[in-house]
């Protein structure tokens, strides 16, 4: 089976992993089954109503109770949408961080990545999309099993080379404590890697390393055995505390990594909203309106007072009780809809377009410490002199 | 690959690379065989001497002695400089720079804030605990005159030697604190050191180059983190067909190609970028720096003007202009006729491509960096985007995306437009002195991302009780 993550699909098919978009903060992964039902607080959606429709389709139902319409959208998963839908087994790496790391390392079909630990597999999906191979390591056995199953379900596990232009089954997951036992993968290890005949140890040859570990400095010394020897290799350590950064830098320097730089990424999301345009003139007119009604009231009260003073009998008094109150008609001029429920954007009012930042921002995810290493800074002298001699 | 160098890993001939200079400036050069490259005050070197080393290597330029300096004759890139014989930069030899010196070299350090632990000059010189005895008497503390320094430079003494002499002749250097000695040294190194790093010319490096040159406008004030996020939000992969508007002279397309094919001109992956352009001809000038062959670019980058895209000819119209010959007929064609035939055939094929990409293809993402009015542009371009695929728009200004966002809200073909901002804050990364940079470039732009969706058809009318306000069905469940 090809992966829904690596192949662009046109139609929703039975057996597909799809994402049901209920709202911005509510995206659910569902596996499409013939008799399946997807329940939301707005109503139940039958999978049979989705099968055969194009991806991206809005699915509409009428709710039983009040006969209203309810909608969801069925999307094909992408690593970014998957990240939003994830059941959080651990802290996850969000798109602003992961996309920066991938860009800084110039990730593409030549990238061979080491990732430790796997965690919820959020970043793994993004790496798998844009690299030649991802070797991911998880030390927690239950999380390893969960991630292995998930990657298998998603069609990511495999040895295929991305260059073969077949399904991008390019993920290997290994159960390992990389701080204690390093990154080499052998036949006896608990790994998803399929060894070829005579192959005893995986040639990892990583040129990108991402360490999301509590103590990356313990894993850094183990990297030399598995990184590519004849090219520049990048490492990024993802640590929430500055003390961890300090120890990481110490270890990087001690192990010959250079160009060390730590950065922070701050991501924000804005919603497009509207603010009512309320002019000074309207506010003035409203006050004038209030003032004029006040005057009316004063005059009315004066009149009533005069009437009571002069010529009022007991009978009349009880009869006219209500009319004697200085009541005035309700607000005549209400330019801003005060006291009414105005929906944002109501066409009876004028509106200004504004951006509203999300109500809770991720003010800190982690510090990203980058460094580079080239193990062998040599050149093939014979090859180079041959190239120089050749005409051209 | 054993008989050839891999231009993605190693420094190879006929490749464009980006050089980082001690001043933290960048220079893009093409590595021509037997050529030499001048770095101005930082010296000059022979291209052949750096070929074959891994990309990312730092080289030091050194001069054995002044007598056997070869003149910089072959340098085709600096012809105009040769007019002035006195300014000719002598070509030195190169050696790989010691690890410890490149160790803390860092793109984004505040000027002069770099720590050099093992610099011999500093360990031999006394330093002060504070600046109590340091009096600013201007240039008088420096016993070397400008003329003498110029003379040293002309004699091509190595950068380290010049710096050592300057420090020797600095009367109050020992009165400075160790930190300020380091700062002083760093400043002098930026001026006199003769080394350079040969880097792979990635999209990010190209962007960095324009930003360092102060050419923000050309790249629409884009930052590496914004474009990185654009690529991920748009779910760019090696096998997609993407619709793209790029007003940055091809930088966005360069980023897309790097992500899709990793610079590999022999890649068998079949993704495509269809570039819609505003003028008669596209401006993808920056692709000249890429290592892709012309053939590769023709296969993977299709360009169509907005007129051809929105008002394409029909297949019948295209066919009426040209009838392909049979193989036998082509074989018989000779000379000019043959050339003319192939010219017309090429045009014919490109017209058929226009029809195909304007009408048939459903795109796997729409990515846009354009200053055209977005509310008028995006909905029309999105017509040919497949359901469930991302639409990502970069803009220098949030307000333009805000306007677009409101337009897309009113259209059921777009799911939940959101405006994103991402900013990178680099730190001075020195143990014991960690802090964010004191100043940095502002800006970096914004992204709008949404997904193209397919609205449900008018739901079937239920029995008479249906007295719903027609507006209700337009509301999404969110």
PDB file of C-alpha atoms in Angstrom, chain A residues 77-203:
ATOM      1  CA  UNK A  77      -3.209  13.970   5.815  1.00  0.00           C
ATOM      2  CA  UNK A  78      -0.053  16.058   5.566  1.00  0.00           C
ATOM      3  CA  UNK A  79       2.649  16.139   8.247  1.00  0.00           C
ATOM      4  CA  UNK A  80       1.477  19.624   9.254  1.00  0.00           C
ATOM      5  CA  UNK A  81      -2.191  18.652   9.623  1.00  0.00           C
ATOM      6  CA  UNK A  82      -1.140  15.435  11.316  1.00  0.00           C
ATOM      7  CA  UNK A  83       0.795  17.481  13.878  1.00  0.00           C
ATOM      8  CA  UNK A  84      -2.381  19.404  14.680  1.00  0.00           C
ATOM      9  CA  UNK A  85      -4.442  16.236  15.061  1.00  0.00           C
ATOM     10  CA  UNK A  86      -1.937  14.309  17.154  1.00  0.00           C
ATOM     11  CA  UNK A  87      -2.787  12.583  20.363  1.00  0.00           C
ATOM     12  CA  UNK A  88       0.058  13.970  22.451  1.00  0.00           C
ATOM     13  CA  UNK A  89       2.121  11.134  23.809  1.00  0.00           C
ATOM     14  CA  UNK A  90       4.992  13.479  24.490  1.00  0.00           C
ATOM     15  CA  UNK A  91       5.871  17.076  23.818  1.00  0.00           C
ATOM     16  CA  UNK A  92       5.905  17.568  20.098  1.00  0.00           C
ATOM     17  CA  UNK A  93       7.871  19.724  17.689  1.00  0.00           C
ATOM     18  CA  UNK A  94       5.561  22.208  16.021  1.00  0.00           C
ATOM     19  CA  UNK A  95       5.752  23.477  12.455  1.00  0.00           C
ATOM     20  CA  UNK A  96       7.559  26.810  13.081  1.00  0.00           C
ATOM     21  CA  UNK A  97      10.472  24.924  14.686  1.00  0.00           C
ATOM     22  CA  UNK A  98      10.505  21.870  12.444  1.00  0.00           C
ATOM     23  CA  UNK A  99      10.179  23.833   9.202  1.00  0.00           C
ATOM     24  CA  UNK A 100      13.056  26.129  10.224  1.00  0.00           C
ATOM     25  CA  UNK A 101      15.298  23.204  11.116  1.00  0.00           C
ATOM     26  CA  UNK A 102      14.565  21.490   7.805  1.00  0.00           C
ATOM     27  CA  UNK A 103      15.210  24.645   5.843  1.00  0.00           C
ATOM     28  CA  UNK A 104      18.416  25.473   7.661  1.00  0.00           C
ATOM     29  CA  UNK A 105      19.686  21.981   6.836  1.00  0.00           C
ATOM     30  CA  UNK A 106      18.451  22.352   3.259  1.00  0.00           C
ATOM     31  CA  UNK A 107      16.494  19.111   3.534  1.00  0.00           C
ATOM     32  CA  UNK A 108      15.777  17.389   0.243  1.00  0.00           C
ATOM     33  CA  UNK A 109      16.067  14.012  -1.463  1.00  0.00           C
ATOM     34  CA  UNK A 110      19.780  13.780  -0.578  1.00  0.00           C
ATOM     35  CA  UNK A 111      19.250  14.214   3.125  1.00  0.00           C
ATOM     36  CA  UNK A 112      19.823  11.268   5.404  1.00  0.00           C
ATOM     37  CA  UNK A 113      18.467  12.064   8.829  1.00  0.00           C
ATOM     38  CA  UNK A 114      19.017  10.720  12.306  1.00  0.00           C
ATOM     39  CA  UNK A 115      16.267  11.630  14.759  1.00  0.00           C
ATOM     40  CA  UNK A 116      16.263  10.763  18.477  1.00  0.00           C
ATOM     41  CA  UNK A 117      13.851  10.327  20.118  1.00  0.00           C
ATOM     42  CA  UNK A 118      10.884   9.615  17.981  1.00  0.00           C
ATOM     43  CA  UNK A 119       8.320  10.766  20.559  1.00  0.00           C
ATOM     44  CA  UNK A 120       4.920  11.297  18.968  1.00  0.00           C
ATOM     45  CA  UNK A 121       6.428  11.067  15.507  1.00  0.00           C
ATOM     46  CA  UNK A 122       5.356  14.576  14.581  1.00  0.00           C
ATOM     47  CA  UNK A 123       8.695  15.683  13.168  1.00  0.00           C
ATOM     48  CA  UNK A 124       9.310  12.185  11.743  1.00  0.00           C
ATOM     49  CA  UNK A 125       6.515  12.645   9.226  1.00  0.00           C
ATOM     50  CA  UNK A 126       7.930  15.965   8.018  1.00  0.00           C
ATOM     51  CA  UNK A 127      11.452  14.542   7.740  1.00  0.00           C
ATOM     52  CA  UNK A 128      10.144  11.466   5.915  1.00  0.00           C
ATOM     53  CA  UNK A 129       8.430  13.662   3.344  1.00  0.00           C
ATOM     54  CA  UNK A 130      11.587  15.543   2.437  1.00  0.00           C
ATOM     55  CA  UNK A 131      14.522  13.205   2.786  1.00  0.00           C
ATOM     56  CA  UNK A 132      16.237  10.199   1.352  1.00  0.00           C
ATOM     57  CA  UNK A 133      16.004   8.243   4.558  1.00  0.00           C
ATOM     58  CA  UNK A 134      15.019   8.834   8.163  1.00  0.00           C
ATOM     59  CA  UNK A 135      16.592   6.775  10.932  1.00  0.00           C
ATOM     60  CA  UNK A 136      14.605   7.452  14.048  1.00  0.00           C
ATOM     61  CA  UNK A 137      15.419   6.111  17.515  1.00  0.00           C
ATOM     62  CA  UNK A 138      13.110   5.729  20.514  1.00  0.00           C
ATOM     63  CA  UNK A 139      14.250   4.470  23.902  1.00  0.00           C
ATOM     64  CA  UNK A 140      10.820   4.018  25.453  1.00  0.00           C
ATOM     65  CA  UNK A 141       9.635   0.558  24.433  1.00  0.00           C
ATOM     66  CA  UNK A 142       5.890   1.261  24.452  1.00  0.00           C
ATOM     67  CA  UNK A 143       6.347   4.458  22.469  1.00  0.00           C
ATOM     68  CA  UNK A 144       8.606   2.567  20.067  1.00  0.00           C
ATOM     69  CA  UNK A 145       5.890  -0.022  19.448  1.00  0.00           C
ATOM     70  CA  UNK A 146       3.228   2.657  19.029  1.00  0.00           C
ATOM     71  CA  UNK A 147       5.342   4.669  16.622  1.00  0.00           C
ATOM     72  CA  UNK A 148       6.359   1.568  14.648  1.00  0.00           C
ATOM     73  CA  UNK A 149       2.730   0.589  14.221  1.00  0.00           C
ATOM     74  CA  UNK A 150       1.762   4.098  13.242  1.00  0.00           C
ATOM     75  CA  UNK A 151       4.567   4.447  10.679  1.00  0.00           C
ATOM     76  CA  UNK A 152       3.611   1.063   9.234  1.00  0.00           C
ATOM     77  CA  UNK A 153      -0.026   2.114   8.993  1.00  0.00           C
ATOM     78  CA  UNK A 154       1.075   5.298   7.267  1.00  0.00           C
ATOM     79  CA  UNK A 155       3.170   3.352   4.762  1.00  0.00           C
ATOM     80  CA  UNK A 156       6.422   5.007   5.805  1.00  0.00           C
ATOM     81  CA  UNK A 157       8.477   2.026   6.973  1.00  0.00           C
ATOM     82  CA  UNK A 158      10.828   0.581   4.392  1.00  0.00           C
ATOM     83  CA  UNK A 159      14.229   0.634   2.786  1.00  0.00           C
ATOM     84  CA  UNK A 160      13.261   2.032  -0.573  1.00  0.00           C
ATOM     85  CA  UNK A 161      15.422   4.744  -1.902  1.00  0.00           C
ATOM     86  CA  UNK A 162      13.475   7.914  -2.645  1.00  0.00           C
ATOM     87  CA  UNK A 163      15.415   8.223  -5.898  1.00  0.00           C
ATOM     88  CA  UNK A 164      13.749   5.101  -7.253  1.00  0.00           C
ATOM     89  CA  UNK A 165      10.625   7.225  -7.685  1.00  0.00           C
ATOM     90  CA  UNK A 166       8.508   4.578  -6.030  1.00  0.00           C
ATOM     91  CA  UNK A 167       6.530   4.935  -2.841  1.00  0.00           C
ATOM     92  CA  UNK A 168       8.594   6.829  -0.343  1.00  0.00           C
ATOM     93  CA  UNK A 169       8.940   4.099   2.204  1.00  0.00           C
ATOM     94  CA  UNK A 170      12.005   5.586   3.722  1.00  0.00           C
ATOM     95  CA  UNK A 171      11.714   5.359   7.500  1.00  0.00           C
ATOM     96  CA  UNK A 172      13.617   3.068   9.848  1.00  0.00           C
ATOM     97  CA  UNK A 173      12.743   3.039  13.520  1.00  0.00           C
ATOM     98  CA  UNK A 174      14.965   1.427  16.107  1.00  0.00           C
ATOM     99  CA  UNK A 175      14.397   0.792  19.794  1.00  0.00           C
ATOM    100  CA  UNK A 176      17.473   2.272  21.409  1.00  0.00           C
ATOM    101  CA  UNK A 177      18.874   4.396  24.181  1.00  0.00           C
ATOM    102  CA  UNK A 178      21.204   6.412  21.976  1.00  0.00           C
ATOM    103  CA  UNK A 179      22.966   8.063  24.912  1.00  0.00           C
ATOM    104  CA  UNK A 180      24.014   4.701  26.321  1.00  0.00           C
ATOM    105  CA  UNK A 181      24.348   2.622  23.203  1.00  0.00           C
ATOM    106  CA  UNK A 182      24.881   4.903  20.250  1.00  0.00           C
ATOM    107  CA  UNK A 183      23.225   4.841  16.859  1.00  0.00           C
ATOM    108  CA  UNK A 184      24.620   1.858  14.963  1.00  0.00           C
ATOM    109  CA  UNK A 185      21.957  -0.603  13.828  1.00  0.00           C
ATOM    110  CA  UNK A 186      22.898  -4.277  13.664  1.00  0.00           C
ATOM    111  CA  UNK A 187      20.989  -7.365  12.686  1.00  0.00           C
ATOM    112  CA  UNK A 188      20.408  -8.352  16.288  1.00  0.00           C
ATOM    113  CA  UNK A 189      18.783  -5.040  17.168  1.00  0.00           C
ATOM    114  CA  UNK A 190      15.110  -4.313  17.639  1.00  0.00           C
ATOM    115  CA  UNK A 191      14.552  -2.358  14.469  1.00  0.00           C
ATOM    116  CA  UNK A 192      12.218  -2.060  11.507  1.00  0.00           C
ATOM    117  CA  UNK A 193      15.187  -2.235   9.123  1.00  0.00           C
ATOM    118  CA  UNK A 194      15.088  -5.082   6.597  1.00  0.00           C
ATOM    119  CA  UNK A 195      18.607  -6.359   6.203  1.00  0.00           C
ATOM    120  CA  UNK A 196      19.733  -7.529   2.808  1.00  0.00           C
ATOM    121  CA  UNK A 197      21.600 -10.799   2.527  1.00  0.00           C
ATOM    122  CA  UNK A 198      25.071 -10.517   3.919  1.00  0.00           C
ATOM    123  CA  UNK A 199      24.287  -7.095   5.324  1.00  0.00           C
ATOM    124  CA  UNK A 200      25.194  -7.010   8.961  1.00  0.00           C
ATOM    125  CA  UNK A 201      25.167  -3.346   9.863  1.00  0.00           C
ATOM    126  CA  UNK A 202      23.189  -0.444   8.406  1.00  0.00           C
ATOM    127  CA  UNK A 203      25.166   2.186   6.540  1.00  0.00           C
TER     128      UNK A 203
END
